[in-house]
Coordinates of C-alpha atoms in Angstrom, one line a residue:
Chain A
M1 CA -66.4 71.8 -133.3
I2 CA -63.6 72.1 -132.0
P3 CA -61.7 69.8 -129.8
R4 CA -60.1 69.2 -125.3
P5 CA -57.0 71.1 -126.4
D6 CA -54.1 69.3 -125.9
L7 CA -50.9 70.6 -125.5
T8 CA -49.3 71.4 -128.8
A9 CA -53.6 73.3 -128.2
I10 CA -52.4 75.1 -125.8
Q11 CA -48.9 76.2 -127.0
K12 CA -50.7 77.4 -130.3
A13 CA -53.3 79.6 -128.1
A14 CA -49.8 81.1 -126.3
E15 CA -48.7 82.4 -129.6
R16 CA -52.1 83.5 -131.2
I17 CA -52.4 85.4 -127.8
R18 CA -48.8 86.5 -126.5
P19 CA -49.0 90.3 -128.6
Y20 CA -52.0 90.9 -126.7
I21 CA -51.0 89.8 -122.8
H22 CA -48.5 90.2 -120.4
R23 CA -46.1 87.6 -119.8
T24 CA -47.1 87.4 -115.9
P25 CA -44.1 87.8 -113.5
V26 CA -43.6 84.7 -110.7
C27 CA -43.8 86.1 -107.4
T28 CA -42.4 84.2 -104.0
S29 CA -41.9 84.8 -100.0
E30 CA -39.4 83.5 -97.1
T31 CA -43.1 83.9 -95.5
L32 CA -45.1 82.3 -97.5
N33 CA -43.2 79.0 -97.7
G34 CA -42.0 78.8 -93.8
F35 CA -45.9 79.1 -93.2
C36 CA -46.5 76.3 -95.5
G37 CA -43.6 73.9 -95.0
G38 CA -42.3 73.7 -99.2
E39 CA -41.3 76.1 -101.5
V40 CA -44.1 78.1 -103.2
F41 CA -44.4 79.9 -106.5
L42 CA -47.2 82.2 -107.5
K43 CA -47.9 82.9 -111.3
C44 CA -49.3 86.3 -111.0
E45 CA -52.5 86.8 -113.4
N46 CA -53.4 89.5 -110.9
F47 CA -51.2 91.4 -112.7
Q48 CA -52.7 90.2 -116.3
K49 CA -54.2 92.6 -118.4
V50 CA -58.0 93.3 -117.2
G51 CA -55.9 92.0 -113.6
A52 CA -57.2 88.0 -114.0
F53 CA -56.3 85.4 -116.4
K54 CA -60.3 85.8 -117.8
A55 CA -57.7 87.5 -120.1
R56 CA -56.0 84.7 -122.1
G57 CA -59.0 82.7 -122.4
A58 CA -60.5 85.5 -124.5
T59 CA -57.9 87.2 -125.8
N60 CA -57.7 83.0 -127.6
A61 CA -61.0 82.7 -128.6
V62 CA -61.6 86.5 -130.2
F63 CA -58.2 86.3 -132.4
S64 CA -59.9 82.1 -133.1
L65 CA -61.9 83.5 -135.2
S66 CA -62.5 84.6 -139.0
D67 CA -62.6 87.6 -140.5
E68 CA -66.5 86.6 -141.6
E69 CA -67.3 85.1 -137.5
A70 CA -65.6 88.4 -136.1
A71 CA -67.8 90.6 -138.0
K72 CA -70.9 89.8 -135.8
G73 CA -68.5 90.0 -132.9
V74 CA -68.6 87.9 -129.4
L75 CA -71.3 87.5 -127.3
T76 CA -71.1 86.2 -123.5
H77 CA -74.1 85.6 -120.6
S78 CA -71.1 86.8 -117.1
S79 CA -71.1 89.0 -114.0
G80 CA -67.7 88.4 -113.0
N81 CA -63.8 89.4 -114.9
H82 CA -64.7 87.2 -118.6
A83 CA -67.4 89.6 -119.1
G84 CA -64.4 92.5 -118.7
A85 CA -62.0 90.5 -120.0
L86 CA -64.1 89.5 -123.9
A87 CA -64.8 93.1 -124.0
W88 CA -61.5 94.2 -123.3
A89 CA -60.8 91.5 -126.5
A90 CA -63.0 92.6 -129.2
K91 CA -61.5 95.6 -128.1
T92 CA -58.5 95.1 -129.4
R93 CA -59.4 92.8 -132.1
G94 CA -61.9 95.9 -133.0
I95 CA -65.0 93.6 -132.8
K96 CA -68.2 94.0 -131.3
A97 CA -69.6 92.2 -128.1
E98 CA -72.5 92.0 -126.9
I99 CA -72.8 91.4 -123.1
V100 CA -75.5 90.4 -121.0
M101 CA -75.3 91.4 -117.3
P102 CA -77.5 90.6 -114.1
E103 CA -79.7 94.1 -113.0
N104 CA -77.6 93.0 -110.2
A105 CA -74.1 93.5 -111.3
P106 CA -71.7 95.6 -109.1
T107 CA -71.8 99.3 -111.3
V108 CA -68.0 99.4 -110.8
K109 CA -68.0 95.9 -113.2
L110 CA -70.7 97.5 -115.7
N111 CA -68.6 100.6 -116.1
A112 CA -65.2 98.9 -116.6
V113 CA -67.2 97.1 -119.7
K114 CA -69.2 100.2 -121.0
G115 CA -65.4 101.4 -121.0
Y116 CA -65.1 98.9 -123.4
G117 CA -66.8 100.0 -125.5
A118 CA -69.1 96.7 -125.3
N119 CA -73.1 96.3 -125.9
V120 CA -75.1 95.7 -122.2
Y121 CA -77.9 94.2 -121.6
L122 CA -79.1 93.4 -118.4
S123 CA -80.7 91.3 -117.6
K124 CA -82.8 90.3 -114.5
P125 CA -80.6 88.0 -111.5
T126 CA -81.5 84.2 -112.9
Q127 CA -79.8 82.1 -115.1
A128 CA -83.1 81.2 -116.7
H129 CA -83.4 84.7 -117.3
R130 CA -79.7 85.5 -118.7
E131 CA -79.7 82.4 -121.2
A132 CA -83.0 83.5 -122.7
L133 CA -81.5 88.1 -123.3
A134 CA -78.9 86.0 -124.3
A135 CA -80.3 83.8 -127.1
E136 CA -81.9 86.9 -128.3
V137 CA -79.3 89.2 -128.9
A138 CA -77.5 86.0 -130.3
Q139 CA -80.6 86.2 -133.4
K140 CA -80.6 89.8 -133.6
T141 CA -76.5 89.8 -133.8
G142 CA -74.7 86.8 -134.9
A143 CA -72.3 87.3 -132.7
K144 CA -70.5 84.1 -131.7
M145 CA -70.9 82.7 -127.7
V146 CA -67.8 83.3 -126.1
H147 CA -69.2 81.1 -123.1
P148 CA -66.8 81.3 -119.2
Y149 CA -65.4 78.1 -119.3
N150 CA -67.8 75.6 -121.0
D151 CA -65.7 76.2 -124.5
H152 CA -62.4 74.5 -125.7
L153 CA -61.2 77.7 -126.8
V154 CA -61.4 79.8 -123.7
M155 CA -59.0 76.2 -121.1
A156 CA -56.3 76.9 -124.0
G157 CA -56.2 80.0 -123.6
Q158 CA -56.8 79.7 -119.8
G159 CA -53.9 76.7 -119.5
T160 CA -51.0 79.7 -121.1
A161 CA -50.5 81.0 -118.2
A162 CA -49.1 76.7 -116.7
L163 CA -47.3 76.5 -119.4
E164 CA -45.8 79.9 -118.7
L165 CA -45.4 79.4 -114.8
L166 CA -44.0 75.6 -116.1
D167 CA -41.1 78.0 -118.2
Q168 CA -40.1 79.8 -115.3
V169 CA -40.3 77.6 -112.7
A170 CA -38.1 74.2 -112.9
D171 CA -38.7 70.5 -110.9
L172 CA -42.2 71.4 -109.8
D173 CA -44.0 69.0 -107.7
L174 CA -47.7 70.0 -108.1
V175 CA -49.6 72.6 -109.0
L176 CA -52.9 73.9 -107.6
A177 CA -55.6 76.4 -109.1
P178 CA -58.6 77.3 -107.6
V179 CA -62.0 76.0 -108.7
G180 CA -65.0 76.7 -110.4
G181 CA -66.3 76.9 -113.4
G182 CA -63.8 74.6 -114.1
G183 CA -61.8 76.7 -117.7
L184 CA -58.3 77.8 -115.7
M185 CA -58.6 74.4 -114.0
A186 CA -59.2 71.8 -117.4
G187 CA -56.3 73.9 -119.3
T188 CA -53.6 73.9 -116.1
A189 CA -54.3 70.1 -116.0
L190 CA -54.2 69.8 -119.4
A191 CA -51.2 71.9 -119.8
V192 CA -49.3 70.3 -117.5
K193 CA -49.7 66.5 -117.9
G194 CA -48.9 67.5 -121.3
I195 CA -45.6 68.8 -120.2
S196 CA -45.2 65.8 -117.4
E197 CA -46.9 63.5 -116.3
K198 CA -45.3 63.2 -113.0
I199 CA -46.1 66.8 -112.0
E200 CA -49.5 66.5 -109.9
V201 CA -52.7 68.8 -110.2
V202 CA -54.5 69.6 -107.9
G203 CA -58.1 71.3 -107.4
V204 CA -59.1 73.7 -104.5
E205 CA -62.1 74.8 -103.8
P206 CA -64.7 76.5 -100.9
L207 CA -66.8 74.8 -99.0
G208 CA -69.5 76.6 -99.6
S209 CA -69.6 76.2 -103.3
N210 CA -67.3 72.4 -104.0
F211 CA -69.1 71.3 -107.0
A212 CA -67.0 69.9 -108.3
W213 CA -65.1 68.5 -105.6
Q214 CA -69.0 67.0 -105.2
S215 CA -68.9 66.1 -109.0
L216 CA -66.2 64.2 -108.9
Q217 CA -66.9 62.0 -105.7
K218 CA -70.6 61.5 -107.5
G219 CA -68.5 60.5 -111.0
E220 CA -71.4 63.0 -112.6
I221 CA -71.6 67.2 -112.6
V222 CA -74.0 68.1 -109.8
P223 CA -75.7 71.7 -110.5
Q224 CA -74.5 74.8 -108.9
K225 CA -77.1 74.9 -106.5
N226 CA -77.4 78.2 -104.0
P227 CA -73.3 78.4 -103.1
N228 CA -71.9 80.9 -100.9
T229 CA -68.7 82.3 -100.6
V230 CA -66.4 85.4 -100.3
A231 CA -65.0 83.8 -103.6
D232 CA -66.8 85.8 -106.1
G233 CA -65.6 83.8 -108.7
L234 CA -65.9 80.4 -107.8
L235 CA -70.0 80.5 -107.9
T236 CA -70.1 77.9 -110.9
A237 CA -70.3 73.5 -110.8
P238 CA -68.0 71.9 -113.6
G239 CA -70.3 72.0 -117.3
N240 CA -69.4 69.0 -119.2
L241 CA -66.6 70.5 -121.4
T242 CA -64.7 70.6 -118.2
F243 CA -66.2 68.1 -116.1
P244 CA -64.6 64.5 -117.8
V245 CA -60.8 66.3 -118.0
L246 CA -61.2 67.2 -114.0
Q247 CA -62.5 63.6 -114.3
E248 CA -59.0 62.3 -116.0
Y249 CA -56.3 64.4 -115.0
V250 CA -56.8 66.7 -111.5
S251 CA -55.2 63.8 -108.7
H252 CA -58.0 65.5 -106.2
I253 CA -60.2 68.4 -104.6
V254 CA -59.3 69.8 -102.1
T255 CA -62.1 72.8 -99.8
V256 CA -61.2 75.3 -97.7
S257 CA -63.7 77.5 -95.6
D258 CA -63.5 81.3 -96.1
E259 CA -62.5 81.5 -92.5
E260 CA -59.4 80.2 -94.4
I261 CA -59.8 82.2 -97.6
I262 CA -59.9 85.3 -96.1
S263 CA -57.3 84.4 -94.1
A264 CA -54.7 83.7 -96.6
M265 CA -55.6 86.1 -98.6
R266 CA -54.7 89.4 -95.9
I267 CA -51.4 86.8 -95.7
V268 CA -51.3 87.7 -98.9
W269 CA -51.5 91.5 -98.5
E270 CA -50.2 91.2 -96.0
R271 CA -46.3 89.3 -96.4
M272 CA -46.2 90.4 -100.1
K273 CA -47.8 93.6 -101.2
I274 CA -49.7 92.5 -104.0
I275 CA -52.6 92.5 -103.9
I276 CA -55.2 89.3 -105.1
E277 CA -58.5 88.3 -104.7
P278 CA -60.7 86.3 -102.5
S279 CA -60.5 82.9 -105.6
S280 CA -56.6 83.1 -106.2
A281 CA -56.1 82.5 -102.1
V282 CA -58.5 80.1 -102.5
P283 CA -54.5 77.1 -103.8
V284 CA -52.8 79.2 -100.9
A285 CA -55.9 78.9 -97.9
G286 CA -54.8 74.7 -99.5
L287 CA -51.2 75.1 -98.7
L288 CA -51.7 77.3 -95.8
T289 CA -54.2 75.5 -94.2
K290 CA -51.7 72.0 -94.7
K291 CA -54.9 70.2 -96.8
V292 CA -52.2 69.8 -99.2
D293 CA -49.0 68.9 -97.9
L294 CA -46.3 70.7 -99.0
K295 CA -43.1 69.4 -97.1
G296 CA -40.0 69.2 -98.2
K297 CA -41.4 70.0 -102.7
R298 CA -42.5 72.7 -104.6
A299 CA -45.5 73.9 -105.7
G300 CA -47.3 75.9 -108.3
V301 CA -49.8 78.4 -108.1
I302 CA -51.8 79.5 -110.5
I303 CA -53.1 83.5 -109.0
S304 CA -56.6 83.8 -110.5
G305 CA -56.7 87.6 -110.6
G306 CA -56.7 91.3 -108.7
N307 CA -60.4 92.9 -108.8
V308 CA -60.8 93.3 -105.7
D309 CA -63.8 96.0 -104.5
L310 CA -60.9 98.1 -102.0
A311 CA -63.9 100.1 -100.6
S312 CA -65.8 96.2 -99.2
L313 CA -62.1 94.2 -97.8
P314 CA -63.4 91.1 -96.2
W315 CA -61.5 91.5 -93.0
N316 CA -63.2 94.6 -92.1
Chain B
M1 CA -17.1 110.9 -88.6
I2 CA -18.1 109.1 -92.2
P3 CA -18.4 111.3 -95.4
R4 CA -20.5 112.3 -97.3
P5 CA -21.1 109.5 -99.6
D6 CA -20.3 109.9 -103.2
L7 CA -21.2 107.8 -105.7
T8 CA -18.6 105.2 -104.6
A9 CA -19.9 105.2 -101.1
I10 CA -22.4 103.7 -102.3
Q11 CA -22.0 100.7 -105.1
K12 CA -19.5 100.6 -102.0
A13 CA -22.6 99.9 -100.0
A14 CA -24.6 98.2 -102.4
E15 CA -21.7 95.3 -102.9
R16 CA -21.8 95.5 -98.8
I17 CA -25.4 95.3 -98.8
R18 CA -26.2 92.4 -101.4
P19 CA -25.6 89.2 -99.9
Y20 CA -29.3 90.6 -97.4
I21 CA -31.9 92.4 -99.3
H22 CA -33.8 92.1 -102.4
R23 CA -32.7 93.8 -105.7
T24 CA -36.6 94.6 -106.2
P25 CA -38.2 95.0 -109.4
V26 CA -38.8 98.3 -112.0
C27 CA -43.7 97.6 -112.1
T28 CA -45.1 99.4 -115.7
S29 CA -48.6 100.1 -116.2
E30 CA -50.1 101.8 -119.0
T31 CA -52.3 102.9 -118.2
L32 CA -50.6 104.8 -115.5
N33 CA -48.6 106.0 -118.0
G34 CA -51.4 107.4 -119.5
F35 CA -53.2 109.0 -116.4
C36 CA -49.5 110.8 -116.1
G37 CA -48.8 111.9 -119.7
G38 CA -46.0 110.8 -120.2
E39 CA -43.4 106.9 -119.1
V40 CA -43.3 105.5 -115.6
F41 CA -41.0 103.1 -114.2
L42 CA -42.0 102.2 -110.1
K43 CA -38.8 101.0 -107.9
C44 CA -40.8 98.6 -105.6
E45 CA -38.8 98.8 -102.4
N46 CA -42.7 97.9 -101.2
F47 CA -41.0 93.9 -102.2
Q48 CA -38.4 94.9 -100.3
K49 CA -37.1 93.6 -96.9
V50 CA -39.1 94.4 -94.4
G51 CA -42.1 95.6 -97.3
A52 CA -39.3 98.7 -96.8
F53 CA -36.4 100.5 -98.9
K54 CA -35.5 101.3 -95.1
A55 CA -33.8 98.5 -95.4
R56 CA -30.9 99.5 -97.0
G57 CA -29.6 101.2 -94.7
A58 CA -30.1 99.6 -92.0
T59 CA -28.5 97.3 -93.2
N60 CA -26.0 99.5 -94.7
A61 CA -25.7 100.9 -90.7
V62 CA -25.4 97.2 -89.3
F63 CA -23.0 95.5 -91.2
S64 CA -20.4 98.7 -91.7
L65 CA -19.7 98.6 -87.7
S66 CA -16.1 96.5 -86.6
D67 CA -16.3 93.6 -84.7
E68 CA -16.0 95.3 -81.8
E69 CA -18.6 98.3 -81.4
A70 CA -21.1 95.9 -83.3
A71 CA -21.0 93.1 -79.6
K72 CA -22.5 96.2 -78.5
G73 CA -25.3 96.3 -80.4
V74 CA -27.6 99.2 -82.1
L75 CA -30.1 101.7 -80.9
T76 CA -32.6 104.1 -82.6
H77 CA -35.4 105.9 -82.0
S78 CA -38.3 104.9 -84.4
S79 CA -41.8 104.5 -84.6
G80 CA -42.1 103.7 -88.1
N81 CA -39.8 101.5 -91.0
H82 CA -36.2 102.2 -89.9
A83 CA -37.2 100.3 -86.4
G84 CA -37.7 97.3 -87.3
A85 CA -35.5 97.8 -90.4
L86 CA -33.0 97.7 -87.6
A87 CA -33.8 95.3 -86.0
W88 CA -34.4 93.3 -88.9
A89 CA -30.3 94.1 -89.7
A90 CA -29.3 93.6 -86.6
K91 CA -31.1 90.5 -86.2
T92 CA -28.9 89.2 -89.8
R93 CA -26.3 90.1 -88.7
G94 CA -26.7 88.2 -85.1
I95 CA -26.2 91.6 -83.0
K96 CA -28.8 93.2 -80.6
A97 CA -30.7 96.1 -81.2
E98 CA -32.1 98.3 -77.8
I99 CA -35.1 99.9 -80.0
V100 CA -36.6 103.3 -79.0
M101 CA -39.8 103.1 -79.5
P102 CA -43.0 105.3 -78.6
E103 CA -45.8 104.3 -76.1
N104 CA -48.8 105.1 -78.3
A105 CA -46.7 103.3 -81.2
P106 CA -49.3 100.9 -83.0
T107 CA -49.7 96.8 -81.6
V108 CA -48.4 95.6 -84.9
K109 CA -44.9 97.4 -85.8
L110 CA -44.0 97.0 -81.3
N111 CA -44.7 93.1 -82.5
A112 CA -42.6 93.0 -85.5
V113 CA -39.4 94.4 -84.0
K114 CA -40.3 92.8 -80.6
G115 CA -40.3 89.5 -83.1
Y116 CA -36.9 90.4 -84.8
G117 CA -35.6 89.8 -81.6
A118 CA -34.7 93.7 -80.5
N119 CA -35.2 95.5 -77.4
V120 CA -38.1 97.0 -76.8
Y121 CA -37.7 100.1 -74.7
L122 CA -41.2 102.3 -74.4
S123 CA -41.2 106.1 -73.9
K124 CA -43.7 108.6 -74.4
P125 CA -44.7 109.9 -76.5
T126 CA -42.8 113.3 -77.3
Q127 CA -39.6 114.0 -78.1
A128 CA -37.9 115.1 -76.4
H129 CA -38.3 112.4 -74.3
R130 CA -38.0 109.3 -76.7
E131 CA -34.1 111.6 -77.3
A132 CA -33.1 111.6 -73.3
L133 CA -34.5 107.4 -72.7
A134 CA -32.2 106.6 -76.0
A135 CA -29.0 108.1 -74.7
E136 CA -30.0 106.4 -71.2
V137 CA -29.9 103.2 -73.6
A138 CA -26.8 104.3 -74.8
Q139 CA -25.2 104.8 -71.9
K140 CA -26.7 101.8 -70.3
T141 CA -25.6 99.6 -73.8
G142 CA -22.8 101.0 -75.2
A143 CA -24.4 100.4 -78.0
K144 CA -24.1 102.6 -81.7
M145 CA -26.9 105.4 -82.6
V146 CA -28.2 104.5 -86.1
H147 CA -30.3 107.0 -87.0
P148 CA -33.8 106.8 -89.9
Y149 CA -31.2 110.1 -91.9
N150 CA -29.3 112.4 -90.7
D151 CA -26.7 109.4 -90.8
H152 CA -24.1 108.8 -94.0
L153 CA -24.7 105.2 -93.7
V154 CA -28.1 105.2 -93.8
M155 CA -27.8 107.9 -97.3
A156 CA -25.2 106.2 -99.3
G157 CA -27.9 102.2 -97.9
Q158 CA -31.1 104.3 -98.7
G159 CA -29.6 105.9 -102.3
T160 CA -28.2 102.0 -103.4
A161 CA -32.6 101.7 -104.6
A162 CA -31.6 104.7 -107.3
L163 CA -28.2 103.1 -108.0
E164 CA -29.8 99.7 -109.0
L165 CA -33.3 101.7 -110.7
L166 CA -30.5 103.4 -113.7
D167 CA -29.6 100.4 -114.1
Q168 CA -33.0 98.5 -114.6
V169 CA -34.3 101.3 -116.8
A170 CA -31.9 103.2 -119.1
D171 CA -32.7 107.1 -120.1
L172 CA -34.6 109.0 -117.8
D173 CA -35.6 112.4 -117.2
L174 CA -36.2 112.5 -114.4
V175 CA -36.1 110.6 -110.5
L176 CA -39.1 111.2 -108.1
A177 CA -39.2 110.1 -104.4
P178 CA -40.6 111.0 -101.1
V179 CA -39.3 113.6 -99.0
G180 CA -39.4 113.4 -94.6
G181 CA -36.5 113.5 -93.5
G182 CA -34.6 113.5 -96.5
G183 CA -32.3 110.1 -96.1
L184 CA -33.9 108.1 -98.6
M185 CA -34.4 111.9 -101.7
A186 CA -30.3 112.7 -100.0
G187 CA -29.1 109.4 -101.3
T188 CA -31.8 108.9 -104.7
A189 CA -30.2 112.7 -105.6
L190 CA -26.2 111.7 -104.2
A191 CA -26.5 108.0 -106.9
V192 CA -28.3 109.8 -108.8
K193 CA -26.3 112.8 -110.0
G194 CA -23.0 110.5 -109.2
I195 CA -24.2 108.9 -112.8
S196 CA -25.2 111.9 -114.3
E197 CA -25.7 115.3 -113.7
K198 CA -28.7 115.6 -116.7
I199 CA -30.8 113.1 -115.1
E200 CA -33.5 115.9 -113.1
V201 CA -33.3 114.4 -109.4
V202 CA -37.6 115.5 -107.9
G203 CA -38.9 115.4 -104.5
V204 CA -42.3 115.6 -104.0
E205 CA -43.4 116.4 -99.9
P206 CA -47.4 116.5 -98.6
L207 CA -48.6 119.4 -97.5
G208 CA -49.0 118.7 -94.3
S209 CA -45.9 118.2 -94.2
N210 CA -43.6 120.2 -96.3
F211 CA -40.6 121.7 -93.6
A212 CA -38.7 120.3 -96.5
W213 CA -39.6 122.8 -99.0
Q214 CA -40.2 125.7 -97.2
S215 CA -36.7 124.8 -95.3
L216 CA -34.7 125.4 -99.0
Q217 CA -36.8 128.2 -99.6
K218 CA -35.7 130.1 -96.2
G219 CA -32.2 128.2 -97.0
E220 CA -32.0 127.0 -93.6
I221 CA -33.8 124.4 -91.9
V222 CA -37.1 124.6 -90.8
P223 CA -38.0 122.6 -87.9
Q224 CA -41.0 120.4 -87.7
K225 CA -43.9 121.7 -86.4
N226 CA -47.2 120.0 -86.0
P227 CA -46.7 117.7 -88.6
N228 CA -50.3 116.4 -89.9
T229 CA -51.1 114.4 -93.3
V230 CA -51.6 110.4 -94.2
A231 CA -48.3 109.2 -95.0
D232 CA -46.8 108.7 -91.7
G233 CA -43.6 108.2 -93.1
L234 CA -42.8 112.1 -93.8
L235 CA -43.8 113.5 -90.8
T236 CA -40.1 114.9 -90.6
A237 CA -37.5 117.7 -91.3
P238 CA -34.8 117.2 -92.8
G239 CA -31.3 116.7 -90.4
N240 CA -28.1 118.9 -90.8
L241 CA -27.1 116.1 -92.4
T242 CA -29.7 115.3 -95.4
F243 CA -30.4 119.4 -95.8
P244 CA -27.6 120.2 -97.5
V245 CA -27.6 117.8 -99.9
L246 CA -31.0 119.1 -101.3
Q247 CA -30.1 122.1 -101.3
E248 CA -27.5 121.2 -103.8
Y249 CA -28.5 118.2 -105.7
V250 CA -32.8 118.5 -105.4
S251 CA -33.9 120.2 -108.8
H252 CA -37.1 121.0 -106.7
I253 CA -40.1 120.5 -104.0
V254 CA -43.4 120.3 -104.4
T255 CA -46.4 119.2 -102.0
V256 CA -49.5 117.6 -103.0
S257 CA -52.7 117.8 -100.4
D258 CA -53.4 114.7 -98.8
E259 CA -56.6 113.5 -100.9
E260 CA -54.3 114.2 -104.5
I261 CA -52.3 111.4 -102.1
I262 CA -54.4 109.0 -101.0
S263 CA -56.5 108.9 -104.2
A264 CA -52.8 108.3 -106.1
M265 CA -52.4 105.5 -103.9
R266 CA -56.2 104.0 -104.7
I267 CA -54.9 104.1 -108.3
V268 CA -52.0 102.2 -107.8
W269 CA -54.0 99.5 -105.7
E270 CA -57.1 99.1 -108.0
R271 CA -55.2 99.6 -111.6
M272 CA -51.4 98.2 -110.7
K273 CA -52.3 95.3 -107.6
I274 CA -50.2 96.3 -106.0
I275 CA -49.5 97.2 -102.5
I276 CA -47.9 100.8 -101.2
E277 CA -48.3 102.8 -98.4
P278 CA -49.0 106.2 -98.2
S279 CA -45.9 107.4 -98.3
S280 CA -45.4 106.1 -101.6
A281 CA -48.2 107.5 -103.3
V282 CA -46.7 110.9 -102.3
P283 CA -44.2 110.8 -105.6
V284 CA -47.2 108.9 -107.7
A285 CA -49.4 111.8 -106.6
G286 CA -47.0 114.6 -107.9
L287 CA -47.2 113.2 -111.7
L288 CA -51.3 112.2 -111.9
T289 CA -51.5 115.5 -111.0
K290 CA -49.1 116.9 -113.3
K291 CA -47.9 118.8 -110.7
V292 CA -44.6 117.7 -112.7
D293 CA -44.6 117.5 -115.7
L294 CA -43.6 114.4 -117.6
K295 CA -44.7 114.9 -121.4
G296 CA -42.7 112.7 -124.1
K297 CA -40.6 112.3 -120.8
R298 CA -39.3 109.2 -118.3
A299 CA -39.7 109.1 -115.1
G300 CA -38.3 107.2 -112.1
V301 CA -40.2 106.9 -109.1
I302 CA -38.7 105.4 -105.9
I303 CA -41.9 103.4 -104.2
S304 CA -40.6 103.5 -100.4
G305 CA -42.3 100.9 -99.1
G306 CA -46.0 98.8 -98.9
N307 CA -46.1 98.3 -95.2
V308 CA -50.7 99.4 -94.7
D309 CA -52.3 99.0 -91.8
L310 CA -55.0 96.6 -93.7
A311 CA -57.6 97.1 -91.3
S312 CA -57.9 101.1 -91.4
L313 CA -57.0 102.1 -95.4
P314 CA -57.6 105.6 -96.2
W315 CA -60.7 105.3 -98.3
N316 CA -62.3 104.2 -96.4

């Protein structure tokens, strides 16, 4: 089994995926700094391929396969950005992707995945049926399962965003990321702490889906149950591979309400003229509400993506 | 009177405003290139101070004043981005701004102008009353009128965006800009043609407000009459200072429908994750519709701004 990634593994992932992904820009705003009472540096993965950091982990997983493994393709079950990212990464390598999606997934996401040439399987919208169908497809095709977050290669890939951020911005005091299944958070923490013990790593989670916060309180994984938040990329609980990393390297997790998330999202759209999705606004909300104190400090924030249904915005 | 700006005047304007404005990035998208059949480079003035290129012309005008003139302040009548830009530029120099706005101007724009510390005067929503009130304020305060476009210092300031673009991107075949009163278009044309006769300069105008196109056809200025377009920054006809520049330096003007403008705007939002206003989408629509042929060519596009009412988007 592939071991938990250290800094070297994340650096190797960065080398591996470099030909395929964007080195995304870091965006700043004096207005945002003023609101937060410190300096904020947004690592803009909304400008990444497929519109989200998920391209990094998926590409690292796909390009780590041997030719023999690759010939059988890759497989995942996801309704979110990971499905599109894996389909895109598979297409980039020229291999097959089998994607299990719930039958109530938005048409736009279905079409995006099909547009990358993936085979789509529609499951009933339950976790149990999704996993059963994925297992069936795996058996039939021999495709390699690439989990959205509970996978060391995926975690290493996601960590490359923080690696770039620390190369682009000097003297950060802390780095924030949104927390869902913990793949981005774990990769970010491993990259940042691998570079400097002194930089604090803070997670921010929606109040209506605060399973990582609960899990850290309890000292064990609290499974997902009835998540309810506008941040549709953060509906899951941490996995058995991501949770220990959060325990060890994340200094703390703060939670923000949907109202705070929507307000932060709108401030970034209006003042910075960039489109970020609700999940990306979660760590920004942590700063704007002063739940994470930034006075006199410099914070890097991983902006996870920019995939939003423009026909239905949360403030309308 | 200040003469029509040549390349040297635009370069001097660039020096003058450099400490106050952003050198905005150039954004690209493989998807957009694919749709347009060539290479497209967006000069992103939506990321400019006050969210629009208007900051350039206003800053050049404000910082060209003698101390004696500056002591009396500046004045304009505008319902759009120029009002905010002039108020901001005046605040930056620490002088007074008197802004005449129609009483039906959006509250958000009124508040922005007031937020920069300007004195706001509300006029009836007619051109005649707006100008009469502005004249009255001018007499009372002695403030210097800074016209939104029919002003050589403003034109020179607007031309600095193209100057930067040509410094940032080599070997452009053509440069496109939206056309309203012609300040941006004239400044762009003077900058581009001053640098290279070989680069074509193309204007794009909304079909429902195509007064520059009509004026070029007729060989004289066709005054504004019942403009009707979603591109709310382009409702005016060229002025007597901008029109001769369009006649001399702009190779042609193409027109696009509101449907084409809205579609182009949405494509840029969805694919590039940046917020551009309808006026900015006008030249992009010229490319996407192939009304401007880009096959095998490289086009620079001045993206004029990103000030959009997020509560009322044109596709909803």
